[in-house]
PDB file of N, CA and C in Angstrom:
ATOM      1  N   UNK A   1      23.226 -38.547  51.861  1.00 53.00           N
ATOM      2  CA  UNK A   1      22.740 -38.667  50.911  1.00 53.00           C
ATOM      3  C   UNK A   1      22.066 -37.890  50.444  1.00 53.00           C
ATOM      4  N   UNK A   2      22.061 -37.342  49.382  1.00 56.00           N
ATOM      5  CA  UNK A   2      21.060 -36.293  48.863  1.00 56.00           C
ATOM      6  C   UNK A   2      21.006 -36.800  47.439  1.00 56.00           C
ATOM      7  N   UNK A   3      19.018 -36.502  47.306  1.00 61.00           N
ATOM      8  CA  UNK A   3      19.286 -37.127  46.181  1.00 61.00           C
ATOM      9  C   UNK A   3      18.481 -35.225  45.456  1.00 61.00           C
ATOM     10  N   UNK A   4      19.158 -35.318  43.997  1.00 58.00           N
ATOM     11  CA  UNK A   4      18.202 -33.907  43.441  1.00 58.00           C
ATOM     12  C   UNK A   4      16.887 -34.689  42.795  1.00 58.00           C
ATOM     13  N   UNK A   5      16.041 -33.486  43.320  1.00 58.00           N
ATOM     14  CA  UNK A   5      14.581 -33.919  42.502  1.00 58.00           C
ATOM     15  C   UNK A   5      14.627 -32.834  41.353  1.00 58.00           C
ATOM     16  N   UNK A   6      13.897 -33.346  40.306  1.00 57.00           N
ATOM     17  CA  UNK A   6      13.744 -32.294  39.279  1.00 57.00           C
ATOM     18  C   UNK A   6      12.003 -31.713  39.236  1.00 57.00           C
ATOM     19  N   UNK A   7      11.726 -30.425  39.866  1.00 56.00           N
ATOM     20  CA  UNK A   7      11.001 -29.932  39.898  1.00 56.00           C
ATOM     21  C   UNK A   7      10.051 -29.434  38.420  1.00 56.00           C
ATOM     22  N   UNK A   8       8.584 -29.624  38.212  1.00 59.00           N
ATOM     23  CA  UNK A   8       8.308 -29.730  36.863  1.00 59.00           C
ATOM     24  C   UNK A   8       6.670 -29.218  37.345  1.00 59.00           C
ATOM     25  N   UNK A   9       5.999 -28.895  36.214  1.00 58.00           N
ATOM     26  CA  UNK A   9       4.481 -28.659  36.740  1.00 58.00           C
ATOM     27  C   UNK A   9       3.826 -29.795  36.508  1.00 58.00           C
ATOM     28  N   UNK A  10       4.301 -30.741  35.941  1.00 57.00           N
ATOM     29  CA  UNK A  10       3.307 -32.274  36.394  1.00 57.00           C
ATOM     30  C   UNK A  10       3.699 -32.818  37.125  1.00 57.00           C
ATOM     31  N   UNK A  11       4.821 -32.592  37.874  1.00 54.00           N
ATOM     32  CA  UNK A  11       4.721 -33.512  39.142  1.00 54.00           C
ATOM     33  C   UNK A  11       3.608 -33.085  40.069  1.00 54.00           C
ATOM     34  N   UNK A  12       2.897 -31.508  39.930  1.00 57.00           N
ATOM     35  CA  UNK A  12       1.799 -31.608  41.027  1.00 57.00           C
ATOM     36  C   UNK A  12       0.657 -31.362  40.333  1.00 57.00           C
ATOM     37  N   UNK A  13       0.998 -32.040  38.622  1.00 60.00           N
ATOM     38  CA  UNK A  13      -0.592 -32.123  38.062  1.00 60.00           C
ATOM     39  C   UNK A  13      -0.962 -30.985  37.184  1.00 60.00           C
ATOM     40  N   UNK A  14       0.175 -29.827  37.154  1.00 64.00           N
ATOM     41  CA  UNK A  14      -0.072 -28.713  36.290  1.00 64.00           C
ATOM     42  C   UNK A  14       0.445 -29.001  35.136  1.00 64.00           C
ATOM     43  N   UNK A  15      -0.278 -28.851  34.245  1.00 65.00           N
ATOM     44  CA  UNK A  15       0.374 -28.439  32.653  1.00 65.00           C
ATOM     45  C   UNK A  15       0.354 -27.620  31.915  1.00 65.00           C
ATOM     46  N   UNK A  16       1.757 -27.100  30.988  1.00 64.00           N
ATOM     47  CA  UNK A  16       1.871 -25.815  30.361  1.00 64.00           C
ATOM     48  C   UNK A  16       0.719 -25.714  29.536  1.00 64.00           C
ATOM     49  N   UNK A  17       0.278 -24.635  29.528  1.00 67.00           N
ATOM     50  CA  UNK A  17      -0.229 -24.348  28.029  1.00 67.00           C
ATOM     51  C   UNK A  17       0.284 -23.434  26.724  1.00 67.00           C
ATOM     52  N   UNK A  18       0.796 -23.699  26.293  1.00 70.00           N
ATOM     53  CA  UNK A  18       1.957 -22.997  25.578  1.00 70.00           C
ATOM     54  C   UNK A  18       0.725 -22.496  24.775  1.00 70.00           C
ATOM     55  N   UNK A  19      -0.312 -22.543  24.147  1.00 70.00           N
ATOM     56  CA  UNK A  19      -1.040 -21.837  23.252  1.00 70.00           C
ATOM     57  C   UNK A  19      -1.406 -20.666  23.866  1.00 70.00           C
ATOM     58  N   UNK A  20      -1.651 -20.652  25.201  1.00 74.00           N
ATOM     59  CA  UNK A  20      -2.157 -18.989  26.117  1.00 74.00           C
ATOM     60  C   UNK A  20      -1.487 -17.945  26.047  1.00 74.00           C
ATOM     61  N   UNK A  21       0.140 -18.817  25.965  1.00 75.00           N
ATOM     62  CA  UNK A  21       1.366 -17.526  25.944  1.00 75.00           C
ATOM     63  C   UNK A  21       1.119 -16.238  24.908  1.00 75.00           C
ATOM     64  N   UNK A  22       2.167 -15.657  25.087  1.00 75.00           N
ATOM     65  CA  UNK A  22       1.888 -14.234  24.213  1.00 75.00           C
ATOM     66  C   UNK A  22       3.288 -14.767  23.688  1.00 75.00           C
ATOM     67  N   UNK A  23       3.014 -14.077  22.181  1.00 79.00           N
ATOM     68  CA  UNK A  23       3.824 -14.154  21.486  1.00 79.00           C
ATOM     69  C   UNK A  23       5.537 -13.331  21.585  1.00 79.00           C
ATOM     70  N   UNK A  24       6.600 -13.611  21.549  1.00 78.00           N
ATOM     71  CA  UNK A  24       7.650 -13.063  22.029  1.00 78.00           C
ATOM     72  C   UNK A  24       7.865 -11.900  20.610  1.00 78.00           C
ATOM     73  N   UNK A  25       7.944 -10.858  21.197  1.00 75.00           N
ATOM     74  CA  UNK A  25       8.536  -9.658  20.476  1.00 75.00           C
ATOM     75  C   UNK A  25      10.024  -9.526  20.006  1.00 75.00           C
ATOM     76  N   UNK A  26      10.193  -8.896  19.287  1.00 76.00           N
ATOM     77  CA  UNK A  26      11.866  -8.503  18.603  1.00 76.00           C
ATOM     78  C   UNK A  26      12.003  -7.306  19.695  1.00 76.00           C
ATOM     79  N   UNK A  27      11.291  -6.105  20.065  1.00 74.00           N
ATOM     80  CA  UNK A  27      11.579  -5.223  20.197  1.00 74.00           C
ATOM     81  C   UNK A  27      10.815  -4.473  21.389  1.00 74.00           C
ATOM     82  N   UNK A  28      11.067  -5.043  22.541  1.00 79.00           N
ATOM     83  CA  UNK A  28      10.370  -4.849  23.790  1.00 79.00           C
ATOM     84  C   UNK A  28       9.533  -3.845  24.112  1.00 79.00           C
ATOM     85  N   UNK A  29      10.530  -2.659  23.350  1.00 79.00           N
ATOM     86  CA  UNK A  29      10.111  -0.928  23.715  1.00 79.00           C
ATOM     87  C   UNK A  29       9.225  -0.447  22.353  1.00 79.00           C
ATOM     88  N   UNK A  30       8.875  -1.508  21.725  1.00 78.00           N
ATOM     89  CA  UNK A  30       7.889  -1.510  20.450  1.00 78.00           C
ATOM     90  C   UNK A  30       6.506  -0.057  20.578  1.00 78.00           C
ATOM     91  N   UNK A  31       6.158  -0.213  21.541  1.00 84.00           N
ATOM     92  CA  UNK A  31       5.004   0.371  21.604  1.00 84.00           C
ATOM     93  C   UNK A  31       5.078   1.196  23.169  1.00 84.00           C
ATOM     94  N   UNK A  32       5.705   2.008  23.314  1.00 88.00           N
ATOM     95  CA  UNK A  32       6.302   2.630  24.525  1.00 88.00           C
ATOM     96  C   UNK A  32       6.829   3.631  23.977  1.00 88.00           C
ATOM     97  N   UNK A  33       6.556   5.028  24.382  1.00 91.00           N
ATOM     98  CA  UNK A  33       7.162   6.124  23.693  1.00 91.00           C
ATOM     99  C   UNK A  33       8.506   6.676  24.864  1.00 91.00           C
ATOM    100  N   UNK A  34       9.507   7.703  24.264  1.00 90.00           N
ATOM    101  CA  UNK A  34      10.574   7.754  25.304  1.00 90.00           C
ATOM    102  C   UNK A  34      10.216   8.283  26.290  1.00 90.00           C
ATOM    103  N   UNK A  35       9.658   9.318  26.497  1.00 93.00           N
ATOM    104  CA  UNK A  35       8.950   9.773  27.957  1.00 93.00           C
ATOM    105  C   UNK A  35       8.512   8.644  28.972  1.00 93.00           C
ATOM    106  N   UNK A  36       7.552   8.058  28.829  1.00 92.00           N
ATOM    107  CA  UNK A  36       7.236   6.836  29.399  1.00 92.00           C
ATOM    108  C   UNK A  36       8.904   5.814  29.885  1.00 92.00           C
ATOM    109  N   UNK A  37       9.083   5.538  29.047  1.00 90.00           N
ATOM    110  CA  UNK A  37      10.433   4.422  29.057  1.00 90.00           C
ATOM    111  C   UNK A  37      11.499   5.351  30.185  1.00 90.00           C
ATOM    112  N   UNK A  38      11.596   6.603  29.601  1.00 92.00           N
ATOM    113  CA  UNK A  38      12.752   7.169  30.585  1.00 92.00           C
ATOM    114  C   UNK A  38      11.797   7.041  32.368  1.00 92.00           C
ATOM    115  N   UNK A  39      10.603   7.629  32.125  1.00 93.00           N
ATOM    116  CA  UNK A  39      10.454   7.508  33.651  1.00 93.00           C
ATOM    117  C   UNK A  39      10.375   6.077  34.106  1.00 93.00           C
ATOM    118  N   UNK A  40      10.174   4.983  33.842  1.00 91.00           N
ATOM    119  CA  UNK A  40      10.248   3.557  33.699  1.00 91.00           C
ATOM    120  C   UNK A  40      11.626   3.069  34.671  1.00 91.00           C
ATOM    121  N   UNK A  41      12.732   3.652  34.015  1.00 90.00           N
ATOM    122  CA  UNK A  41      13.714   3.608  34.098  1.00 90.00           C
ATOM    123  C   UNK A  41      14.236   4.493  35.171  1.00 90.00           C
ATOM    124  N   UNK A  42      14.084   5.685  35.784  1.00 92.00           N
ATOM    125  CA  UNK A  42      14.095   6.606  36.238  1.00 92.00           C
ATOM    126  C   UNK A  42      13.162   5.998  37.990  1.00 92.00           C
ATOM    127  N   UNK A  43      12.310   5.226  37.727  1.00 93.00           N
ATOM    128  CA  UNK A  43      11.464   5.181  38.927  1.00 93.00           C
ATOM    129  C   UNK A  43      11.859   3.666  39.498  1.00 93.00           C
ATOM    130  N   UNK A  44      12.839   3.063  38.444  1.00 89.00           N
ATOM    131  CA  UNK A  44      13.302   2.022  39.061  1.00 89.00           C
ATOM    132  C   UNK A  44      15.114   2.075  39.470  1.00 89.00           C
ATOM    133  N   UNK A  45      15.045   3.528  39.738  1.00 90.00           N
ATOM    134  CA  UNK A  45      16.396   4.166  40.337  1.00 90.00           C
ATOM    135  C   UNK A  45      17.648   4.022  39.452  1.00 90.00           C
ATOM    136  N   UNK A  46      17.412   4.070  38.218  1.00 87.00           N
ATOM    137  CA  UNK A  46      18.624   4.467  37.500  1.00 87.00           C
ATOM    138  C   UNK A  46      18.815   5.955  37.384  1.00 87.00           C
ATOM    139  N   UNK A  47      20.170   6.007  37.683  1.00 87.00           N
ATOM    140  CA  UNK A  47      20.576   7.685  37.558  1.00 87.00           C
ATOM    141  C   UNK A  47      20.698   8.320  35.841  1.00 87.00           C
ATOM    142  N   UNK A  48      20.722   7.279  34.942  1.00 89.00           N
ATOM    143  CA  UNK A  48      21.037   7.382  33.537  1.00 89.00           C
ATOM    144  C   UNK A  48      19.929   7.387  33.211  1.00 89.00           C
ATOM    145  N   UNK A  49      18.819   7.671  33.309  1.00 89.00           N
ATOM    146  CA  UNK A  49      17.777   7.241  32.479  1.00 89.00           C
ATOM    147  C   UNK A  49      17.293   7.796  31.508  1.00 89.00           C
ATOM    148  N   UNK A  50      17.503   9.077  31.742  1.00 91.00           N
ATOM    149  CA  UNK A  50      17.344   9.749  30.247  1.00 91.00           C
ATOM    150  C   UNK A  50      18.596   9.445  29.219  1.00 91.00           C
ATOM    151  N   UNK A  51      20.011   9.711  29.871  1.00 91.00           N
ATOM    152  CA  UNK A  51      20.620   8.753  28.329  1.00 91.00           C
ATOM    153  C   UNK A  51      20.392   7.458  27.910  1.00 91.00           C
ATOM    154  N   UNK A  52      20.013   6.762  29.157  1.00 90.00           N
ATOM    155  CA  UNK A  52      19.827   5.405  28.095  1.00 90.00           C
ATOM    156  C   UNK A  52      18.358   5.318  27.430  1.00 90.00           C
ATOM    157  N   UNK A  53      17.409   5.678  27.977  1.00 91.00           N
ATOM    158  CA  UNK A  53      16.576   5.846  26.991  1.00 91.00           C
ATOM    159  C   UNK A  53      16.447   6.730  25.549  1.00 91.00           C
ATOM    160  N   UNK A  54      17.716   7.615  25.667  1.00 91.00           N
ATOM    161  CA  UNK A  54      17.734   8.473  24.419  1.00 91.00           C
ATOM    162  C   UNK A  54      19.034   7.347  23.662  1.00 91.00           C
ATOM    163  N   UNK A  55      19.597   6.279  24.166  1.00 90.00           N
ATOM    164  CA  UNK A  55      20.129   5.140  23.578  1.00 90.00           C
ATOM    165  C   UNK A  55      19.384   4.001  22.508  1.00 90.00           C
ATOM    166  N   UNK A  56      18.535   3.825  23.313  1.00 87.00           N
ATOM    167  CA  UNK A  56      17.385   2.905  22.964  1.00 87.00           C
ATOM    168  C   UNK A  56      16.266   3.653  21.832  1.00 87.00           C
ATOM    169  N   UNK A  57      15.994   4.979  21.670  1.00 87.00           N
ATOM    170  CA  UNK A  57      14.808   5.572  20.924  1.00 87.00           C
ATOM    171  C   UNK A  57      15.851   5.622  19.741  1.00 87.00           C
ATOM    172  N   UNK A  58      16.958   5.590  19.993  1.00 86.00           N
ATOM    173  CA  UNK A  58      17.745   6.235  18.399  1.00 86.00           C
ATOM    174  C   UNK A  58      17.903   5.632  17.160  1.00 86.00           C
ATOM    175  N   UNK A  59      17.537   6.432  16.190  1.00 82.00           N
ATOM    176  CA  UNK A  59      17.295   5.599  14.694  1.00 82.00           C
ATOM    177  C   UNK A  59      18.305   5.527  14.196  1.00 82.00           C
ATOM    178  N   UNK A  60      19.433   6.452  14.340  1.00 83.00           N
ATOM    179  CA  UNK A  60      20.510   6.351  13.475  1.00 83.00           C
ATOM    180  C   UNK A  60      21.498   5.313  13.926  1.00 83.00           C
ATOM    181  N   UNK A  61      20.862   4.373  14.937  1.00 82.00           N
ATOM    182  CA  UNK A  61      22.269   3.218  15.116  1.00 82.00           C
ATOM    183  C   UNK A  61      21.715   1.821  14.711  1.00 82.00           C
ATOM    184  N   UNK A  62      22.215   1.037  14.577  1.00 87.00           N
ATOM    185  CA  UNK A  62      21.556  -0.605  14.622  1.00 87.00           C
ATOM    186  C   UNK A  62      21.787  -1.021  16.201  1.00 87.00           C
ATOM    187  N   UNK A  63      20.867  -2.236  16.148  1.00 84.00           N
ATOM    188  CA  UNK A  63      21.480  -3.011  17.037  1.00 84.00           C
ATOM    189  C   UNK A  63      22.444  -3.047  17.665  1.00 84.00           C
ATOM    190  N   UNK A  64      23.392  -3.935  17.011  1.00 90.00           N
ATOM    191  CA  UNK A  64      24.971  -3.752  18.235  1.00 90.00           C
ATOM    192  C   UNK A  64      25.616  -2.376  18.030  1.00 90.00           C
ATOM    193  N   UNK A  65      25.256  -1.555  17.557  1.00 90.00           N
ATOM    194  CA  UNK A  65      25.925  -0.315  17.898  1.00 90.00           C
ATOM    195  C   UNK A  65      25.086  -0.124  19.035  1.00 90.00           C
ATOM    196  N   UNK A  66      23.381  -0.033  19.493  1.00 88.00           N
ATOM    197  CA  UNK A  66      22.985  -0.140  20.291  1.00 88.00           C
ATOM    198  C   UNK A  66      23.643  -0.545  21.877  1.00 88.00           C
ATOM    199  N   UNK A  67      23.854  -1.795  21.359  1.00 88.00           N
ATOM    200  CA  UNK A  67      24.024  -2.984  22.440  1.00 88.00           C
ATOM    201  C   UNK A  67      25.437  -2.043  23.459  1.00 88.00           C
ATOM    202  N   UNK A  68      26.467  -1.883  22.546  1.00 90.00           N
ATOM    203  CA  UNK A  68      27.504  -1.297  22.375  1.00 90.00           C
ATOM    204  C   UNK A  68      27.674   0.159  23.207  1.00 90.00           C
ATOM    205  N   UNK A  69      26.504   0.782  22.712  1.00 89.00           N
ATOM    206  CA  UNK A  69      26.259   2.299  23.623  1.00 89.00           C
ATOM    207  C   UNK A  69      25.896   2.083  25.120  1.00 89.00           C
ATOM    208  N   UNK A  70      24.924   1.130  25.294  1.00 88.00           N
ATOM    209  CA  UNK A  70      24.171   0.510  26.522  1.00 88.00           C
ATOM    210  C   UNK A  70      25.438   0.077  27.604  1.00 88.00           C
ATOM    211  N   UNK A  71      26.244  -0.730  26.668  1.00 89.00           N
ATOM    212  CA  UNK A  71      27.628  -1.419  27.621  1.00 89.00           C
ATOM    213  C   UNK A  71      28.473  -0.249  28.319  1.00 89.00           C
ATOM    214  N   UNK A  72      28.467   0.605  27.207  1.00 88.00           N
ATOM    215  CA  UNK A  72      29.675   1.882  27.638  1.00 88.00           C
ATOM    216  C   UNK A  72      28.927   2.377  28.731  1.00 88.00           C
ATOM    217  N   UNK A  73      28.004   2.877  28.467  1.00 86.00           N
ATOM    218  CA  UNK A  73      27.114   3.593  29.545  1.00 86.00           C
ATOM    219  C   UNK A  73      27.229   2.880  31.100  1.00 86.00           C
ATOM    220  N   UNK A  74      26.956   1.238  30.881  1.00 83.00           N
ATOM    221  CA  UNK A  74      27.193   0.772  32.358  1.00 83.00           C
ATOM    222  C   UNK A  74      28.728   0.374  32.608  1.00 83.00           C
ATOM    223  N   UNK A  75      29.430   0.254  32.118  1.00 83.00           N
ATOM    224  CA  UNK A  75      31.224   0.226  32.150  1.00 83.00           C
ATOM    225  C   UNK A  75      31.429   2.311  33.160  1.00 83.00           C
ATOM    226  N   UNK A  76      30.828   3.045  32.013  1.00 78.00           N
ATOM    227  CA  UNK A  76      30.957   4.152  33.028  1.00 78.00           C
ATOM    228  C   UNK A  76      30.767   4.557  34.065  1.00 78.00           C
ATOM    229  N   UNK A  77      29.291   3.825  34.635  1.00 72.00           N
ATOM    230  CA  UNK A  77      28.644   4.071  36.138  1.00 72.00           C
ATOM    231  C   UNK A  77      29.803   3.238  36.830  1.00 72.00           C
ATOM    232  N   UNK A  78      30.244   2.214  36.652  1.00 74.00           N
ATOM    233  CA  UNK A  78      30.988   1.151  37.722  1.00 74.00           C
ATOM    234  C   UNK A  78      32.238   2.185  37.706  1.00 74.00           C
ATOM    235  N   UNK A  79      32.611   2.516  36.371  1.00 76.00           N
ATOM    236  CA  UNK A  79      34.248   3.190  36.470  1.00 76.00           C
ATOM    237  C   UNK A  79      33.816   4.111  37.615  1.00 76.00           C
ATOM    238  N   UNK A  80      32.964   4.923  37.662  1.00 72.00           N
ATOM    239  CA  UNK A  80      32.779   6.325  38.368  1.00 72.00           C
ATOM    240  C   UNK A  80      32.312   5.854  40.067  1.00 72.00           C
ATOM    241  N   UNK A  81      31.897   4.508  40.314  1.00 71.00           N
ATOM    242  CA  UNK A  81      31.804   4.406  41.177  1.00 71.00           C
ATOM    243  C   UNK A  81      32.809   3.873  42.078  1.00 71.00           C
ATOM    244  N   UNK A  82      33.608   2.874  41.190  1.00 72.00           N
ATOM    245  CA  UNK A  82      34.777   2.976  41.847  1.00 72.00           C
ATOM    246  C   UNK A  82      35.843   3.734  42.063  1.00 72.00           C
ATOM    247  N   UNK A  83      35.534   4.950  41.589  1.00 73.00           N
ATOM    248  CA  UNK A  83      36.728   5.668  41.481  1.00 73.00           C
ATOM    249  C   UNK A  83      36.191   6.873  42.965  1.00 73.00           C
ATOM    250  N   UNK A  84      34.821   6.497  42.680  1.00 70.00           N
ATOM    251  CA  UNK A  84      34.128   7.354  44.521  1.00 70.00           C
ATOM    252  C   UNK A  84      34.602   6.271  45.587  1.00 70.00           C
ATOM    253  N   UNK A  85      34.833   4.775  45.338  1.00 73.00           N
ATOM    254  CA  UNK A  85      34.693   4.302  46.834  1.00 73.00           C
ATOM    255  C   UNK A  85      36.312   4.410  46.913  1.00 73.00           C
ATOM    256  N   UNK A  86      37.156   4.629  46.030  1.00 73.00           N
ATOM    257  CA  UNK A  86      38.605   4.801  45.956  1.00 73.00           C
ATOM    258  C   UNK A  86      38.751   6.009  46.770  1.00 73.00           C
ATOM    259  N   UNK A  87      38.265   7.248  46.466  1.00 67.00           N
ATOM    260  CA  UNK A  87      38.207   8.631  47.033  1.00 67.00           C
ATOM    261  C   UNK A  87      37.558   8.670  48.775  1.00 67.00           C
ATOM    262  N   UNK A  88      37.146   7.751  48.872  1.00 62.00           N
ATOM    263  CA  UNK A  88      36.773   7.726  50.047  1.00 62.00           C
ATOM    264  C   UNK A  88      37.549   7.236  50.866  1.00 62.00           C
ATOM    265  N   UNK A  89      38.032   5.890  50.791  1.00 59.00           N
ATOM    266  CA  UNK A  89      39.260   5.389  51.197  1.00 59.00           C
ATOM    267  C   UNK A  89      40.114   6.241  51.479  1.00 59.00           C
ATOM    268  N   UNK A  90      40.735   6.778  50.824  1.00 57.00           N
ATOM    269  CA  UNK A  90      41.816   7.252  51.151  1.00 57.00           C
ATOM    270  C   UNK A  90      41.647   8.603  51.821  1.00 57.00           C
ATOM    271  N   UNK A  91      40.407   9.389  51.510  1.00 56.00           N
ATOM    272  CA  UNK A  91      39.995  10.659  52.943  1.00 56.00           C
ATOM    273  C   UNK A  91      39.738  10.118  54.227  1.00 56.00           C
ATOM    274  N   UNK A  92      39.583   8.727  53.951  1.00 54.00           N
ATOM    275  CA  UNK A  92      39.220   8.455  55.471  1.00 54.00           C
ATOM    276  C   UNK A  92      40.557   8.102  56.015  1.00 54.00           C
ATOM    277  N   UNK A  93      41.702   7.290  55.324  1.00 52.00           N
ATOM    278  CA  UNK A  93      43.401   7.554  55.877  1.00 52.00           C
ATOM    279  C   UNK A  93      43.458   8.505  56.071  1.00 52.00           C
ATOM    280  N   UNK A  94      43.032   9.819  55.626  1.00 48.00           N
ATOM    281  CA  UNK A  94      43.936  11.090  55.549  1.00 48.00           C
ATOM    282  C   UNK A  94      43.650  11.658  56.951  1.00 48.00           C
ATOM    283  N   UNK A  95      42.096  11.532  57.141  1.00 49.00           N
ATOM    284  CA  UNK A  95      41.746  11.877  58.023  1.00 49.00           C
ATOM    285  C   UNK A  95      42.106  11.321  59.995  1.00 49.00           C
TER     286      UNK A  95
END
């Protein structure tokens, strides 16, 4: 029989100090420029860093449109990966 224990800081004598926490921000990219954001995405391995940064910094789209554009970008990347893997599968069978 296993019993689940609830892990919390108070169990170990620690308490959260929520007053010292930073306030939440609506736009996490508010104080960063497009070039820095692009570099951040690129350094994390994002092959679509430039396009992703442009979508985030576009002024002519509202939040919903940006969300749809980012989701479409993600889907296109997945579709291309599946196409590549499918192509490799067939090329291996042919040889």
